[in-house]
Coordinates of C-alpha atoms in Angstrom, one line a residue:
Chain A
M54 CA -1.3 2.7 21.6
T55 CA -4.9 1.2 21.0
Y56 CA -6.9 0.3 17.8
C57 CA -10.6 0.5 17.9
V58 CA -13.0 -0.5 14.8
G59 CA -16.6 0.0 14.6
L60 CA -18.7 -0.9 11.4
L61 CA -21.9 0.4 11.0
T62 CA -24.2 -1.9 8.3
R63 CA -27.3 -2.3 7.0
D64 CA -27.9 -5.2 9.4
G65 CA -26.5 -3.5 12.7
L66 CA -23.2 -3.0 14.1
V67 CA -19.5 -4.4 15.0
M68 CA -17.1 -3.0 17.1
L69 CA -13.7 -4.8 18.2
A70 CA -11.3 -3.2 20.3
D71 CA -7.7 -4.3 21.4
T72 CA -6.7 -4.3 24.9
R73 CA -2.9 -3.2 25.3
T74 CA -2.2 -0.2 27.5
N75 CA 1.6 1.4 27.5
A76 CA 3.2 4.1 29.2
G77 CA 6.5 3.8 27.5
I78 CA 7.7 0.8 25.8
D79 CA 8.5 -1.2 29.2
H80 CA 5.3 -0.2 30.9
I81 CA 2.4 -2.4 29.5
S82 CA -0.7 -3.4 30.6
C83 CA -3.9 -5.0 29.8
F84 CA -7.1 -3.0 30.0
R85 CA -10.6 -3.6 28.7
K86 CA -11.5 -0.7 25.9
L87 CA -14.9 -1.8 24.9
Y88 CA -17.8 -1.2 27.1
A89 CA -21.4 -2.5 26.6
W90 CA -24.8 -1.7 28.5
E91 CA -27.9 -3.7 27.9
A92 CA -31.5 -3.4 28.5
P93 CA -32.9 -6.2 26.5
G94 CA -35.7 -4.7 24.4
E95 CA -35.0 -1.5 25.6
R96 CA -31.4 -0.4 24.6
V97 CA -27.9 -1.7 23.3
I98 CA -25.1 1.0 23.8
A99 CA -21.2 0.2 23.2
A100 CA -18.0 2.1 23.4
A101 CA -14.4 1.8 22.7
A102 CA -12.1 4.2 24.2
A103 CA -8.6 5.4 22.8
G104 CA -6.0 7.8 24.7
N105 CA -5.4 8.4 27.8
L106 CA -6.7 5.4 30.4
A107 CA -7.2 7.9 33.1
I108 CA -9.5 10.1 31.1
T109 CA -11.3 7.3 29.4
Q110 CA -12.0 5.7 32.7
A111 CA -13.0 8.6 34.1
V112 CA -15.8 9.3 31.4
I113 CA -17.1 6.0 31.8
N114 CA -17.5 6.3 35.5
L115 CA -19.3 9.5 34.7
V116 CA -21.7 8.2 32.0
E117 CA -22.9 5.7 34.5
E118 CA -22.9 7.5 37.4
G119 CA -24.6 10.1 35.5
I120 CA -24.3 14.0 34.8
E121 CA -26.9 16.7 35.0
N122 CA -28.3 18.0 31.3
P123 CA -27.3 21.8 31.7
K124 CA -31.0 22.0 29.5
T125 CA -33.5 20.0 31.7
G126 CA -31.2 19.9 35.0
D127 CA -32.1 16.2 35.0
I128 CA -29.0 13.7 35.7
E129 CA -28.6 11.7 32.9
T130 CA -26.9 8.4 32.2
V131 CA -26.1 5.9 29.4
H132 CA -28.9 4.1 31.0
S133 CA -31.5 7.0 31.0
V134 CA -30.6 9.0 27.6
Q135 CA -33.2 8.6 25.4
S136 CA -31.4 8.3 21.9
M137 CA -27.9 7.6 20.7
F138 CA -27.5 11.4 19.9
G139 CA -28.4 12.0 23.4
A140 CA -25.6 9.1 24.7
A141 CA -23.2 11.0 22.4
Q142 CA -23.9 14.5 24.0
L143 CA -23.5 12.6 27.2
F144 CA -20.1 11.3 26.3
G145 CA -19.1 14.6 25.2
R146 CA -20.3 16.3 28.4
A147 CA -18.5 14.0 30.4
L148 CA -15.0 14.7 28.3
R149 CA -15.7 18.1 29.1
S150 CA -16.0 17.9 32.7
V151 CA -13.0 15.4 32.9
Y152 CA -10.9 18.5 31.1
D153 CA -12.4 20.8 33.3
S154 CA -10.7 18.9 36.3
D155 CA -7.9 17.3 35.1
G156 CA -6.8 19.4 31.9
K157 CA -5.1 22.3 33.0
V158 CA -3.2 20.1 35.3
M159 CA -2.1 17.5 33.0
Q160 CA -0.9 20.4 30.4
S161 CA 1.4 21.8 33.4
R162 CA 2.8 18.0 33.3
D163 CA 2.9 18.1 29.8
T164 CA 0.7 15.3 29.2
E165 CA -2.0 15.6 26.3
F166 CA -5.5 15.8 27.1
S167 CA -6.3 12.9 24.4
A168 CA -9.2 10.7 24.5
T169 CA -12.0 9.3 21.9
F170 CA -14.5 7.2 21.7
L171 CA -16.5 5.4 19.4
L172 CA -19.9 5.1 20.3
G173 CA -22.7 3.0 18.7
G174 CA -26.1 1.5 19.1
Q175 CA -29.7 1.7 19.4
V176 CA -32.7 2.6 21.7
A177 CA -35.7 1.0 21.1
G178 CA -37.7 3.0 18.3
R179 CA -34.8 5.0 16.9
N180 CA -32.1 4.1 14.3
V181 CA -28.9 2.1 14.8
R182 CA -26.2 5.0 14.8
L183 CA -22.5 4.8 15.2
F184 CA -20.5 8.2 16.5
H185 CA -16.6 9.0 16.6
I186 CA -16.5 11.4 19.4
Y187 CA -13.4 14.0 19.9
S188 CA -11.3 15.0 23.1
A189 CA -13.0 18.1 22.6
G190 CA -16.5 16.4 23.2
N191 CA -17.8 17.2 19.9
F192 CA -18.5 14.2 17.3
I193 CA -19.5 12.8 14.0
E194 CA -21.5 10.3 12.9
A195 CA -21.0 7.4 10.5
T196 CA -23.2 7.1 7.3
P197 CA -23.8 4.9 4.5
D198 CA -20.9 6.9 2.6
T199 CA -18.4 6.6 5.3
S200 CA -19.8 3.7 7.3
F201 CA -16.7 2.6 9.8
F202 CA -14.6 4.7 11.9
Q203 CA -11.4 3.7 13.5
I204 CA -9.6 5.4 16.7
G205 CA -5.9 4.9 17.6
E206 CA -3.5 3.4 15.3
H207 CA -5.6 3.2 12.2
K208 CA -3.5 3.4 9.2
Y209 CA -2.0 -0.3 9.0
G210 CA -6.1 -1.5 9.2
K211 CA -7.6 0.9 6.9
P212 CA -6.5 -0.4 3.5
I213 CA -9.1 -3.6 3.6
L214 CA -11.8 -1.7 4.9
D215 CA -11.3 0.7 2.1
R216 CA -11.2 -2.0 -0.3
V217 CA -14.1 -4.3 0.3
F218 CA -16.1 -2.9 3.1
S219 CA -19.3 -1.0 2.7
F220 CA -22.7 -0.6 4.4
N221 CA -23.7 -2.9 2.5
T222 CA -21.5 -5.6 3.7
P223 CA -23.3 -8.8 5.5
L224 CA -23.0 -8.7 9.4
V225 CA -20.5 -11.9 9.7
E226 CA -18.5 -10.8 7.0
S227 CA -18.3 -7.6 8.4
V228 CA -16.8 -9.3 11.5
K229 CA -14.3 -10.9 9.4
L230 CA -13.1 -7.7 8.0
A231 CA -12.9 -6.3 11.1
L232 CA -10.8 -9.1 12.5
I233 CA -8.5 -8.7 9.6
S234 CA -7.9 -5.0 10.0
M235 CA -7.1 -5.9 13.6
D236 CA -4.9 -8.4 12.4
S237 CA -2.9 -6.4 10.0
T238 CA -2.4 -3.6 13.2
L239 CA -1.6 -6.0 15.8
R240 CA 1.3 -7.2 13.2
S241 CA 2.9 -3.8 12.7
N242 CA 2.5 -1.9 15.8
L243 CA 3.9 -3.6 19.3
S244 CA 1.4 -0.8 21.2
V245 CA -1.7 -2.9 20.0
G246 CA -2.1 -6.3 21.7
M247 CA -4.2 -9.2 22.2
P248 CA -6.7 -10.3 23.4
C249 CA -9.4 -8.4 21.7
D250 CA -13.0 -7.8 22.6
L251 CA -15.7 -8.1 20.0
L252 CA -19.3 -7.0 20.3
V253 CA -21.8 -7.7 17.4
Y254 CA -25.4 -5.9 17.5
R255 CA -28.2 -6.9 15.3
R256 CA -30.2 -3.9 13.9
D257 CA -33.4 -3.9 15.8
T258 CA -33.0 -6.8 18.0
M259 CA -32.5 -4.4 21.1
T260 CA -30.3 -7.2 22.7
I261 CA -26.9 -8.0 22.4
D262 CA -25.9 -10.7 19.5
T263 CA -22.4 -11.3 20.3
T264 CA -19.3 -10.7 22.9
H265 CA -16.3 -12.6 22.7
R266 CA -12.6 -12.0 23.7
I267 CA -10.4 -13.6 21.1
D268 CA -6.8 -14.3 23.0
E269 CA -3.5 -15.4 21.2
S270 CA -4.9 -19.1 21.3
D271 CA -7.8 -18.6 19.5
P272 CA -7.9 -21.3 16.7
Y273 CA -10.6 -19.8 14.6
F274 CA -8.4 -16.2 14.8
L275 CA -4.9 -18.5 14.3
G276 CA -6.8 -20.0 10.9
L277 CA -8.0 -16.6 9.8
R278 CA -4.5 -15.2 9.9
D279 CA -3.0 -17.9 8.3
S280 CA -5.8 -18.3 5.4
W281 CA -5.7 -14.9 4.9
S282 CA -2.2 -14.7 4.2
D283 CA -2.4 -17.8 2.0
A284 CA -5.4 -16.2 0.1
L285 CA -3.2 -12.9 -0.3
R286 CA -0.5 -14.6 -1.7
A287 CA -2.7 -16.5 -4.3
A288 CA -3.9 -13.5 -5.1
Y289 CA -1.2 -11.7 -6.1
L290 CA 0.1 -14.6 -8.0
A291 CA -2.9 -14.8 -9.9
V292 CA -2.5 -10.8 -10.6
P293 CA -1.1 -10.9 -14.3
N294 CA 2.5 -9.8 -15.0
P295 CA 3.5 -5.8 -15.9
P296 CA 3.7 -6.1 -19.4
W297 CA 6.3 -3.0 -19.4
I298 CA 8.9 -5.7 -17.6
G299 CA 12.0 -5.5 -19.4
S300 CA 11.5 -2.2 -21.0
H301 CA 14.2 0.7 -20.1
N302 CA 13.7 3.9 -21.3
P303 CA 16.2 6.2 -20.1
A304 CA 14.6 9.7 -18.8
Chain B
M53 CA 4.0 13.8 1.5
T54 CA 5.3 11.0 -0.2
Y55 CA 5.7 7.3 -0.4
C56 CA 8.5 5.3 -1.7
V57 CA 9.2 1.7 -1.1
G58 CA 12.8 -0.7 -2.2
L59 CA 12.5 -4.1 -2.1
L60 CA 16.0 -6.1 -2.0
T61 CA 15.3 -9.6 -3.2
R62 CA 17.2 -12.8 -4.2
D63 CA 17.0 -11.9 -7.7
G64 CA 17.7 -8.1 -7.3
L65 CA 15.6 -4.8 -6.7
V66 CA 12.8 -2.9 -6.9
M67 CA 12.5 0.8 -6.4
L68 CA 9.0 2.6 -6.5
A69 CA 8.3 6.1 -6.0
D70 CA 5.2 8.8 -6.1
T71 CA 5.9 12.2 -7.7
R72 CA 3.5 14.3 -5.8
T73 CA 4.7 17.0 -3.5
N74 CA 2.6 19.4 -1.2
A75 CA 3.2 22.6 0.7
G76 CA -0.2 22.9 2.0
I77 CA -3.4 21.1 0.9
D78 CA -3.6 23.9 -2.0
H79 CA 0.0 24.0 -3.2
I80 CA 0.5 20.5 -5.0
S81 CA 3.1 20.2 -7.7
C82 CA 4.4 17.1 -9.7
F83 CA 8.2 16.3 -9.0
R84 CA 10.0 13.1 -9.8
K85 CA 11.5 11.6 -6.9
L86 CA 13.2 8.3 -8.3
Y87 CA 17.0 9.0 -9.6
A88 CA 18.9 6.2 -11.4
W89 CA 22.7 6.8 -12.7
E90 CA 23.8 3.8 -14.9
A91 CA 27.1 2.7 -16.3
P92 CA 26.4 -0.4 -17.8
G93 CA 28.6 -3.1 -17.2
E94 CA 30.1 -1.0 -14.2
R95 CA 27.1 0.5 -12.2
V96 CA 23.4 0.8 -11.6
I97 CA 22.7 3.2 -8.5
A98 CA 19.2 4.3 -7.8
A99 CA 17.6 6.7 -4.9
A100 CA 14.1 7.4 -3.9
A101 CA 13.8 10.5 -1.8
A102 CA 11.2 11.7 0.7
G103 CA 11.1 15.2 2.9
N104 CA 11.7 18.3 1.9
L105 CA 12.2 19.0 -1.9
A106 CA 14.6 21.6 -1.8
I107 CA 16.8 19.6 0.6
T108 CA 16.7 16.5 -1.6
Q109 CA 16.9 18.1 -4.5
A110 CA 20.4 19.7 -3.1
V111 CA 21.5 16.4 -2.1
I112 CA 21.3 15.1 -5.8
N113 CA 22.9 17.9 -7.1
L114 CA 25.8 17.4 -4.7
V115 CA 26.3 13.7 -4.9
E116 CA 26.4 14.3 -9.0
E117 CA 28.8 17.3 -8.8
G118 CA 30.6 15.8 -6.4
I119 CA 32.0 16.3 -2.8
E120 CA 35.1 15.5 -1.3
N121 CA 35.9 13.0 0.7
P122 CA 37.3 14.0 4.4
K123 CA 39.5 10.7 4.6
T124 CA 41.4 10.6 1.1
G125 CA 40.9 14.5 -0.1
D126 CA 39.2 13.3 -3.5
I127 CA 35.9 14.3 -4.9
E128 CA 33.7 11.9 -5.1
T129 CA 30.1 11.5 -7.4
V130 CA 27.6 8.9 -7.3
H131 CA 29.9 7.7 -10.7
S132 CA 33.0 7.5 -9.1
V133 CA 32.2 5.7 -5.6
Q134 CA 33.7 2.4 -5.5
S135 CA 30.9 0.5 -3.5
M136 CA 27.2 1.1 -2.7
F137 CA 28.3 1.8 0.9
G138 CA 30.7 4.2 -0.4
A139 CA 27.5 5.7 -2.5
A140 CA 25.4 5.6 1.3
Q141 CA 28.4 7.7 2.7
L142 CA 28.0 10.1 -0.2
F143 CA 24.6 10.7 0.4
G144 CA 25.2 11.0 3.9
R145 CA 27.7 13.6 3.6
A146 CA 25.7 15.3 1.1
L147 CA 23.1 15.5 3.7
R148 CA 24.9 16.8 6.4
S149 CA 26.6 19.5 3.7
V150 CA 23.1 20.8 3.1
Y151 CA 22.1 20.9 6.7
D152 CA 25.6 23.1 7.6
S153 CA 24.2 25.3 5.0
D154 CA 20.7 25.9 5.6
G155 CA 19.8 23.9 8.6
K156 CA 20.0 26.4 11.1
V157 CA 18.2 29.1 8.8
M158 CA 15.2 26.3 8.3
Q159 CA 15.1 26.0 12.0
S160 CA 14.9 29.8 12.5
R161 CA 11.7 29.8 10.0
D162 CA 10.0 26.7 12.0
T163 CA 10.8 24.5 9.0
E164 CA 11.8 21.1 10.3
F165 CA 15.0 19.7 8.5
S166 CA 13.7 16.2 6.7
A167 CA 14.9 14.1 4.1
T168 CA 15.3 10.4 3.8
F169 CA 16.2 8.3 0.7
L170 CA 16.5 4.7 0.2
L171 CA 19.8 4.2 -1.9
G172 CA 19.9 0.8 -4.0
G173 CA 21.9 -0.6 -6.6
Q174 CA 25.1 -2.6 -7.3
V175 CA 28.8 -1.7 -8.3
A176 CA 30.3 -4.4 -10.3
G177 CA 32.3 -7.0 -8.6
R178 CA 30.2 -6.2 -5.1
N179 CA 26.8 -7.0 -3.9
V180 CA 23.6 -5.9 -4.7
R181 CA 22.5 -3.5 -1.5
L182 CA 20.0 -1.3 -0.5
F183 CA 20.3 1.4 2.2
H184 CA 17.6 3.3 4.0
I185 CA 19.4 7.1 4.9
Y186 CA 18.2 9.1 7.4
S187 CA 17.9 13.2 7.7
A188 CA 21.2 12.8 10.1
G189 CA 23.1 10.9 7.1
N190 CA 23.2 7.6 8.8
F191 CA 22.1 4.7 7.5
I192 CA 20.9 1.4 7.8
E193 CA 21.1 -1.8 5.2
A194 CA 18.2 -3.9 3.9
T195 CA 19.2 -7.9 5.1
P196 CA 17.3 -11.0 4.1
D197 CA 15.5 -10.8 7.4
T198 CA 14.2 -7.2 6.6
S199 CA 14.6 -6.8 2.9
F200 CA 12.3 -3.5 2.6
F201 CA 12.3 -0.1 3.5
Q202 CA 9.7 2.5 3.0
I203 CA 10.1 6.3 3.1
G204 CA 7.2 8.9 3.7
E205 CA 3.6 7.7 4.1
H206 CA 4.4 3.9 5.2
K207 CA 1.6 2.9 7.3
Y208 CA -1.1 2.0 4.3
G209 CA 1.2 0.0 2.3
K210 CA 2.9 -2.0 4.9
P211 CA 0.6 -4.7 5.6
I212 CA 0.4 -6.5 2.3
L213 CA 4.7 -6.5 2.5
D214 CA 4.6 -7.8 6.0
R215 CA 2.3 -10.7 5.2
V216 CA 3.6 -11.7 1.9
F217 CA 6.8 -10.4 0.6
S218 CA 10.1 -11.9 1.5
F219 CA 13.7 -11.7 0.0
N220 CA 13.0 -15.2 -1.9
T221 CA 9.8 -13.5 -3.6
P222 CA 10.7 -13.5 -7.4
L223 CA 11.3 -10.2 -8.8
V224 CA 8.0 -9.5 -11.0
E225 CA 5.9 -10.7 -8.1
S226 CA 7.7 -8.4 -6.1
V227 CA 7.0 -5.6 -8.7
K228 CA 3.1 -6.6 -8.2
L229 CA 3.4 -6.0 -4.4
A230 CA 5.6 -2.7 -4.6
L231 CA 2.5 -1.5 -7.1
I232 CA -0.1 -2.9 -4.5
S233 CA 1.5 -1.2 -1.5
M234 CA 1.7 1.8 -3.5
D235 CA -2.3 1.6 -4.4
S236 CA -3.1 1.1 -0.8
T237 CA -1.5 4.4 0.0
L238 CA -2.8 6.3 -2.8
R239 CA -6.2 5.2 -1.8
S240 CA -5.5 6.7 1.7
N241 CA -3.7 9.8 1.6
L242 CA -4.1 12.4 -0.6
S243 CA -0.8 13.8 -0.2
V244 CA 0.7 10.7 -2.1
G245 CA -0.1 10.9 -6.0
M246 CA 0.5 9.4 -9.3
P247 CA 2.4 9.4 -11.7
C248 CA 4.8 6.9 -10.2
D249 CA 8.4 6.0 -11.4
L250 CA 9.0 2.0 -11.1
L251 CA 12.8 0.7 -11.2
V252 CA 13.6 -3.0 -11.6
Y253 CA 17.1 -4.3 -11.3
R254 CA 18.4 -7.8 -11.8
R255 CA 21.4 -8.7 -9.9
D256 CA 24.8 -8.9 -11.4
T257 CA 23.3 -7.9 -14.9
M258 CA 25.0 -4.1 -14.3
T259 CA 22.0 -2.8 -16.4
I260 CA 18.8 -1.3 -15.7
D261 CA 16.3 -4.0 -16.2
T262 CA 12.9 -1.7 -16.1
T263 CA 12.1 1.9 -16.2
H264 CA 8.4 2.8 -16.2
R265 CA 6.4 5.8 -15.3
I266 CA 2.8 5.0 -14.3
D267 CA 0.1 7.4 -14.6
E268 CA -3.4 7.5 -14.1
S269 CA -4.8 6.1 -17.1
D270 CA -1.9 3.1 -17.3
P271 CA -4.2 0.0 -18.4
Y272 CA -2.3 -2.5 -16.3
F273 CA -2.4 -0.6 -13.1
L274 CA -6.1 -0.1 -13.5
G275 CA -6.6 -3.8 -13.8
L276 CA -4.2 -4.6 -11.1
R277 CA -6.0 -2.3 -8.8
D278 CA -9.6 -3.9 -10.0
S279 CA -8.3 -7.4 -9.9
W280 CA -6.8 -7.0 -6.6
S281 CA -10.2 -5.4 -4.7
D282 CA -11.5 -8.7 -6.5
A283 CA -9.4 -10.9 -4.9
L284 CA -9.5 -9.8 -1.8
R285 CA -13.5 -9.9 -1.6
A286 CA -13.1 -13.5 -2.6
A287 CA -10.3 -14.4 -0.2
Y288 CA -12.5 -12.9 2.9
L289 CA -15.9 -14.4 1.9
A290 CA -14.0 -17.8 1.2
V291 CA -12.6 -17.3 5.2
P292 CA -15.1 -19.2 7.4
N293 CA -17.4 -17.6 9.7
P294 CA -16.5 -17.3 13.3
P295 CA -17.5 -20.2 15.2
W296 CA -18.8 -17.5 18.9
I297 CA -21.3 -15.5 16.4
G298 CA -24.3 -15.1 18.2
S299 CA -22.5 -16.4 21.8
H300 CA -22.9 -13.6 24.5
N301 CA -21.6 -13.9 27.7
P302 CA -22.1 -10.9 29.8
A303 CA -18.7 -9.8 31.3

């Protein structure tokens, strides 16, 4: 399993991914699932991957090495696409290419063709964008109404984002929320595991602001975990008691 | 879908269940899923149900009308069992009886035989207990190490319980946590819906402390929802900023 979250805000983009892969509960490995391509002043593109690792690694290889654009005949790479929409199309074509070569064999071995990506970034002169790319190669885009996407084990980490994250949340606060969302998931699903990779991009800077690998001994993350639990405890204690405690009206 | 949660504490028991049933997204109904049987001074038994409504209603009918105990030959009901362990066995036998009569036909129509229960309560002279009963009729029991159970759509409402609930949480605080857990689930899954039914039992009182149906206009629940979101917002703002924001070390 996997947990990746991407937050699109007025100020930029936050992407966070765990690194655990597992083939059965006794076959656990660590692989980076967050990829970034940067040409300072020109483009920042980042992708987070969930699903079958053979598929997602093949897709990353293809978008780096290049795929022919069927309309123009040009070989396109993540370094050459002219827009984030073009990058999303490139990832979609890469997924379809892997499906064409491996999909049938995988299905014949009862292996699901499953791979999804979060793809975010900015190409100079264009807007910051965040896409959720499906296994079929089609995709949706985050908007101010729904400005975060999750892939993998998404449920445990969703309530905190639903309650307090919005497009207007400042970037550093968004980083904290992504980390809290990740911590909720780490606690509840053993197949999501540390270390985690973080990327922060500030709108219109055309250069990566932050990359950081957070491991189990990261003092900030350990402090956040404790202070968040303490804050929740204080918060629910501050909620008044229900007025109907002690009233029993048999149905 | 459904969300039910049962919390076993040093002081007693909290059970909370939604009321939404759905057969497809355009066939939504309201059915009580929380049942209680009380003989003041003698027994309090409560059950919350998830899964196929035809199965769970059949089980409730059977435990009320009686099933033969294969060891003693006696007809047992939820009113006559001598212990909570006996009640859990009775529910298990009822599930197996429904499976024997309906399971094969359901499978032939591609309908999964799925029904789970939370069963909690106390019989005079015995301990307060909480069981999670599976579709197969077998069951597990909550302990001070793991003192809550969830059935149905459990993931959204689990992080808050994982972080702050324990066997030593006071009963009224446990009610608040169950409500927050329910609210997180209601927000994220449309197939879990209001109104919700609450039951509170205080250890060794042998009488129900609280039953309450919470509907969408319940002022306390609306206030809890708002104050919880406000408290979370304040809590994450109080977490210090990550020290590594702005540091980018290309991999």
